[in-house]
Each structure stands twice: as structure tokens, then as C-alpha cells.
Short mmCIF file of C-alpha atoms and ligand atoms in Angstrom, two decimals:
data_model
loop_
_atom_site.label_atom_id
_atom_site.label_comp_id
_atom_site.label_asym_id
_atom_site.label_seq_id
_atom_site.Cartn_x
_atom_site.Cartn_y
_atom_site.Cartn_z
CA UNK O 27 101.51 100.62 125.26
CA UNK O 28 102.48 100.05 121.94
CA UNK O 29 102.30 102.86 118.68
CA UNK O 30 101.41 101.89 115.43
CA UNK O 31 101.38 104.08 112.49
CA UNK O 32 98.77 103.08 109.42
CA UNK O 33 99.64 104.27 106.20
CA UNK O 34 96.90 104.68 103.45
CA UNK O 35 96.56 106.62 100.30
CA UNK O 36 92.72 105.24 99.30
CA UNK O 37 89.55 104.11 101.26
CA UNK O 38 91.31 102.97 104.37
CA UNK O 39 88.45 99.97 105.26
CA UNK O 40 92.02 98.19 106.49
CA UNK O 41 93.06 100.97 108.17
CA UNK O 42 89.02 101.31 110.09
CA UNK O 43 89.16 97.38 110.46
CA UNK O 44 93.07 97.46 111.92
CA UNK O 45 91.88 99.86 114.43
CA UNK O 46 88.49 98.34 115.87
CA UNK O 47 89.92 94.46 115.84
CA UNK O 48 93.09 95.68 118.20
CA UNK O 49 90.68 98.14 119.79
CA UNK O 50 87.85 95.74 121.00
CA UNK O 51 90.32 92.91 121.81
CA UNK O 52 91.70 95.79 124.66
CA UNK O 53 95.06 95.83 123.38
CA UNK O 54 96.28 98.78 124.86
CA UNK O 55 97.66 100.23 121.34
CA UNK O 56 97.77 103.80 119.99
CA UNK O 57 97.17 104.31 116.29
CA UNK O 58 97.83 107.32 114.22
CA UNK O 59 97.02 107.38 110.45
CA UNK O 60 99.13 108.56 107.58
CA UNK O 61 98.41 110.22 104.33
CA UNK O 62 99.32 111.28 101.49
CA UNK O 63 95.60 112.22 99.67
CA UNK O 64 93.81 114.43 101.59
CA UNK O 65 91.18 113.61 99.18
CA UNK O 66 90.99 110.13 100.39
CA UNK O 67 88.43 108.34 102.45
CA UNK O 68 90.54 107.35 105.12
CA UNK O 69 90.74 110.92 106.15
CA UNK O 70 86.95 110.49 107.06
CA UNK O 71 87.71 107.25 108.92
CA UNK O 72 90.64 108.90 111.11
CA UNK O 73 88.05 111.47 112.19
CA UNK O 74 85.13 108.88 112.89
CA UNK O 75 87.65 106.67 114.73
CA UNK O 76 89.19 109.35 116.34
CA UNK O 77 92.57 108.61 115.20
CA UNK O 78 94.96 111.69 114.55
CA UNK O 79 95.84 111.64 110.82
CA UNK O 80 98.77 113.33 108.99
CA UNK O 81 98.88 114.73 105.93
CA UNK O 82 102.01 114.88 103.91
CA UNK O 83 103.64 115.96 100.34
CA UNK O 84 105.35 113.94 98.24
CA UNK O 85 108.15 116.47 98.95
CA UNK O 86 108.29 116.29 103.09
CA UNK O 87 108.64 112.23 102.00
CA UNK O 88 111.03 111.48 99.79
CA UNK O 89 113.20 114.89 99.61
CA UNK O 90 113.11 115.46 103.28
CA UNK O 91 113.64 113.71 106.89
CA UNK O 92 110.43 115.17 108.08
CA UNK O 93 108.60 111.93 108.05
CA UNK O 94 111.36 110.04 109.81
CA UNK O 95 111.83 112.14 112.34
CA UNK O 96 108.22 112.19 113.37
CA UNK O 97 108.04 108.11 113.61
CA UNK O 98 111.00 108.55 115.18
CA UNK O 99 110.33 110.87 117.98
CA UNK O 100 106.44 109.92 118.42
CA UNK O 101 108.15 106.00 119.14
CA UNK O 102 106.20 104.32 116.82
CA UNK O 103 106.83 99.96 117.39
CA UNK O 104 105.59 99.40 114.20
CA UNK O 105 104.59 100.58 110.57
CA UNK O 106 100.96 99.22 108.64
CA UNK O 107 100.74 99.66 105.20
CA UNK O 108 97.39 99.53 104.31
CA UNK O 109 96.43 100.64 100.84
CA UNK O 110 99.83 102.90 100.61
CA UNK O 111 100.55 103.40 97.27
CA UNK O 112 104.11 105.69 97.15
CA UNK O 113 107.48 103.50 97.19
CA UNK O 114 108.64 103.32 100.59
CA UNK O 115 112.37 105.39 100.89
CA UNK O 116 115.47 103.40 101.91
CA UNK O 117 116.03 105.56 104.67
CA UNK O 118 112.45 105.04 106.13
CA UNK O 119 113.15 101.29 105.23
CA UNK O 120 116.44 101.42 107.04
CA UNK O 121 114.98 103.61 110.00
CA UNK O 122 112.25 100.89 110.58
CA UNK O 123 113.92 97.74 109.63
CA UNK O 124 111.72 94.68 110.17
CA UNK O 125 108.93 96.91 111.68
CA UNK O 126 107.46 98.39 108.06
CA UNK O 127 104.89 95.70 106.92
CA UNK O 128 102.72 95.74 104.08
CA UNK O 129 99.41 93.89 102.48
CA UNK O 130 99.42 92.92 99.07
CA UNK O 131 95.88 91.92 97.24
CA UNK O 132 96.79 88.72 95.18
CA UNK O 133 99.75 86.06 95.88
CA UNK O 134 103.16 87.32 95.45
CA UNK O 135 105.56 87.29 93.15
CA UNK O 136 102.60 87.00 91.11
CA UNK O 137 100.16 90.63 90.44
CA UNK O 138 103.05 92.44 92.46
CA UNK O 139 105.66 94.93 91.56
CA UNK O 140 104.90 99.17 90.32
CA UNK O 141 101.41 99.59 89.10
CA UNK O 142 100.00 96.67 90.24
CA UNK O 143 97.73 97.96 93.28
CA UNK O 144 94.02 97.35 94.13
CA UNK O 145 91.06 97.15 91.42
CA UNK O 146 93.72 97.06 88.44
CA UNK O 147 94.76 93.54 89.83
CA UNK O 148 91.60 91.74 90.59
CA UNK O 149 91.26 92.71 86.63
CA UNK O 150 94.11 90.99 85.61
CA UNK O 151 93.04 87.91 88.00
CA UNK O 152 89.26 87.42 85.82
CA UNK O 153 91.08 88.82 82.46
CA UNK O 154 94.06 85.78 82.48
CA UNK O 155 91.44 83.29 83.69
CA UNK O 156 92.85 82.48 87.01
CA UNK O 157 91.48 79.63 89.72
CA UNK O 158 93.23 81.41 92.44
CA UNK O 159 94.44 84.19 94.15
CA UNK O 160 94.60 85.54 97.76
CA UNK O 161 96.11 88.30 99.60
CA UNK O 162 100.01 88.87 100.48
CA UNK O 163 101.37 89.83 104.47
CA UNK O 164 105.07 90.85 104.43
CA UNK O 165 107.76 93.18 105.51
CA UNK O 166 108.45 96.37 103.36
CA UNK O 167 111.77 96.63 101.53
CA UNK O 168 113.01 99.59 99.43
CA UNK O 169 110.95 97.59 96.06
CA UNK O 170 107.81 97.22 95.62
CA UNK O 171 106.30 93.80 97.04
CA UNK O 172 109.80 91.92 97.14
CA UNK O 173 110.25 92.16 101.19
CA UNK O 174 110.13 88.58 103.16
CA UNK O 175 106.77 87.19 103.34
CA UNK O 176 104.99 86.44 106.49
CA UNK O 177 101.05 85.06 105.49
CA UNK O 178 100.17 84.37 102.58
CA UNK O 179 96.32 82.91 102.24
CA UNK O 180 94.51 82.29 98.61
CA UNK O 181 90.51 82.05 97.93
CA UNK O 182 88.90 80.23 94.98
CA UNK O 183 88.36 81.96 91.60
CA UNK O 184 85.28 80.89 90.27
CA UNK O 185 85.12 81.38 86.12
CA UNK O 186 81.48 83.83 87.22
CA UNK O 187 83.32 85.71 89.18
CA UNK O 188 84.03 89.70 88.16
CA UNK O 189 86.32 91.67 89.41
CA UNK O 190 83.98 93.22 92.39
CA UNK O 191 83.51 89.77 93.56
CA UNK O 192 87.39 89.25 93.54
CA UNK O 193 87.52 92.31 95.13
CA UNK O 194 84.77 91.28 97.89
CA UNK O 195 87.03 87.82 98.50
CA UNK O 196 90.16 89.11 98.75
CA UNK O 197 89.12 91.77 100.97
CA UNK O 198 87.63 89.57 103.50
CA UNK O 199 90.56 87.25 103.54
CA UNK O 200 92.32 91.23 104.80
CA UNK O 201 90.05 91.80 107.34
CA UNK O 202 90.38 88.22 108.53
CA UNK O 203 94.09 88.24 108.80
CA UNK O 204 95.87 91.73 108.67
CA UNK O 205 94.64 92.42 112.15
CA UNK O 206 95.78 89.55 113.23
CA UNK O 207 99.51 89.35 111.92
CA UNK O 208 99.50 92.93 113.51
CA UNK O 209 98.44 91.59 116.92
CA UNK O 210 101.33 89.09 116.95
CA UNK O 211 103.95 91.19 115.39
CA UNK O 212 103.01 93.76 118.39
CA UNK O 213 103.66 90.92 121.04
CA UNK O 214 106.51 90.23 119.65
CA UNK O 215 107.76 93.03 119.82
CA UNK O 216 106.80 94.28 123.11
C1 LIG H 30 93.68 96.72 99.68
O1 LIG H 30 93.09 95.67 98.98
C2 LIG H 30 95.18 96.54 99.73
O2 LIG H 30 95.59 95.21 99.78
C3 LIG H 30 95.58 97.16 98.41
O3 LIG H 30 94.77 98.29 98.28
C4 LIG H 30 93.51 98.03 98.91
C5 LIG H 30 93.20 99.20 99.81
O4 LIG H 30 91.90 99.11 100.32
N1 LIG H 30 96.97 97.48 98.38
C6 LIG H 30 97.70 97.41 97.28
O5 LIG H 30 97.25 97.11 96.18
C7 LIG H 30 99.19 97.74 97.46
N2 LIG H 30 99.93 97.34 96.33
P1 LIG H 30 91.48 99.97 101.59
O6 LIG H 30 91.97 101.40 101.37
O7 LIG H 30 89.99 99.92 101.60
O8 LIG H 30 92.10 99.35 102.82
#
């Protein structure tokens, strides 16, 4: 059995789509989700998925252990960032080396670094006229979209296309492969 903790500040459709690809492939894999917006949709999806969710300041993660110590102690094999928009602490990156991976919308090192996240992005994409783009699959280091890359896959910017349609690409191109580079990370590691 392996553990995998999702991370998500926003919507969570990775998180949902994480779940029900490992789910109705059997895997035997345990998910619980992590949060730091209790506003945020993916607090719906934990309860509709019936995935346990947690909650958590911005002081329990940076100015405490707490965080840590859960992972820790609940054995998680490996961390999903899906959506998670807080820096990731060098003491959670050292705690979890080489098992804290992340999804980045766009191709990396371009659209990445603080700020860049989501909608604001697939702006920038139709604003500066770009042909391409594509989503981002690597490990988590203590910046912001500089860890080793594992998949990267682009999609075709067509001059018509606004940012919702970006969006809508990009997105499928996550559904398509996140799950997957999760499923072989897991056998890897098991
Ligand atoms: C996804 O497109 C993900 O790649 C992006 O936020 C979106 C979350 O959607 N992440 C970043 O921009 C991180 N820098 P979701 O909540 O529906 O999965």
C-alpha cells in the first residue's frame, strides 16, 4: 500500500483526477488531501471522494514542524503538488527529498518562478503571442519551479485562442499525464 499526500490551495480538478485514475486502475494507494484555503474547492472534492483533507495555517507550515511530523508519522511515499501555491520549506524539501513533485502549467524555465501560477500565465501565453506552451512535471526544490524536470509535454497555440482555451489545453495535457508520472514514481518507489 502506498500513501500519497495531494497538496492544493484552488479547485483541485488534479487533485479529483489524481485520485480516480490511480483509483480505477486498482492501485492499492491511500490519498489524503492538503490545504491551506478552506475556502477552496478542493475541500468539496476531498468530501465527494472521500479523501480525509487537512487544513492548515500558514503558521503550523512554515514557523512550525507540525506539518512534517504528520507526513512523517502517517508514512506518506510520496508528495503531489497539485495547484499548491505557498513556497515549499527547506525542511519539508529536505524531509521528502526526491518524493515532493510538482505540476507546472506552461514549459519551464519559461512562465515559472513567484507569481506565475494558473490563469495569470495562460495570459501571458495569448498576451506575448506565443505558438506554444504545455505543462511542466518535476521534483520540488526549496524555489519556485527550479527542481529537476521529469515530463515536460507542449500543445499548439493557435493566434484565436484566449486564455480559457489555453487553459482548457493545458489542462487536458494534466489530466493526461500527472496521473500517470504518479503511477510510475509510486512503482518505483515501492
Ligand atoms: C493547474 O493548472 C496547475 O498546473 C496550476 O494551477 C492549476 C490548478 O488547477 N499550478 C500552478 O500554477 C503552480 N505554479 P486545479 O486546482 O484545478 O488542479
Amino acid at each position: 500500500m502506498s500513501k500519497v499526500a495531494i497538496f492544493a490551495s484552488g479547485s483541485g480538478s488534479n487533485a479529483e483526477n489524481i485520485v480516480k485514475y490511480l483509483k480505477e486502475r486498482s492501485k492499492s494507494v491511500d490519498f489524503h488531501f492538503f490545504t491551506n484555503n478552506s475556502n477552496a474547492y478542493v475541500n468539496e472534492r476531498a468530501l465527494k471522494l472521500d479523501v480525509g483533507i487537512t487544513l492548515f495555517s500558514r503558521e503550523a507550515f512554515y514557523q512550525s514542524d507540525k506539518i512534517i511530523r504528520l507526513l512523517k508519522q502517517e508514512e506518506f511515499d510520496l508528495i503531489v503538488l497539485a495547484g499548491f501555491l505557498w513556497l515549499i520549506p527547506e525542511n519539508l524539501v529536505e524531509a521528502f527529498k526526491g518524493r515532493i513533485i510538482n505540476i507546472h502549467p506552461a514549459l519551464l524555465p519559461k512562465y515559472g518562478g513567484k507569481g506565475m501560477y494558473g490563469k495569470k500565465i495562460h495570459e501571458a501565453i495569448v498576451a506575448n503571442h506565443e505558438d506554444e506552451t504545455g505543462i511542466t512535471i518535476h521534483f520540488v526544490d526549496a524555489n519556485y519551479d527550479e527542481g529537476k524536470i521529469i515530463q515536460q509535454v507542449s500543445c499548439e497555440v493557435l493566434p484565436s485562442d484566449t486564455a480559457d482555451d489555453v487553459e482548457a489545453k493545458v489542462h487536458a495535457l494534466e489530466y493526461e499525464h500527472y496521473p500517470k508520472v504518479i503511477a510510475q514514481l509510486l512503482d518505483l518507489l515501492e
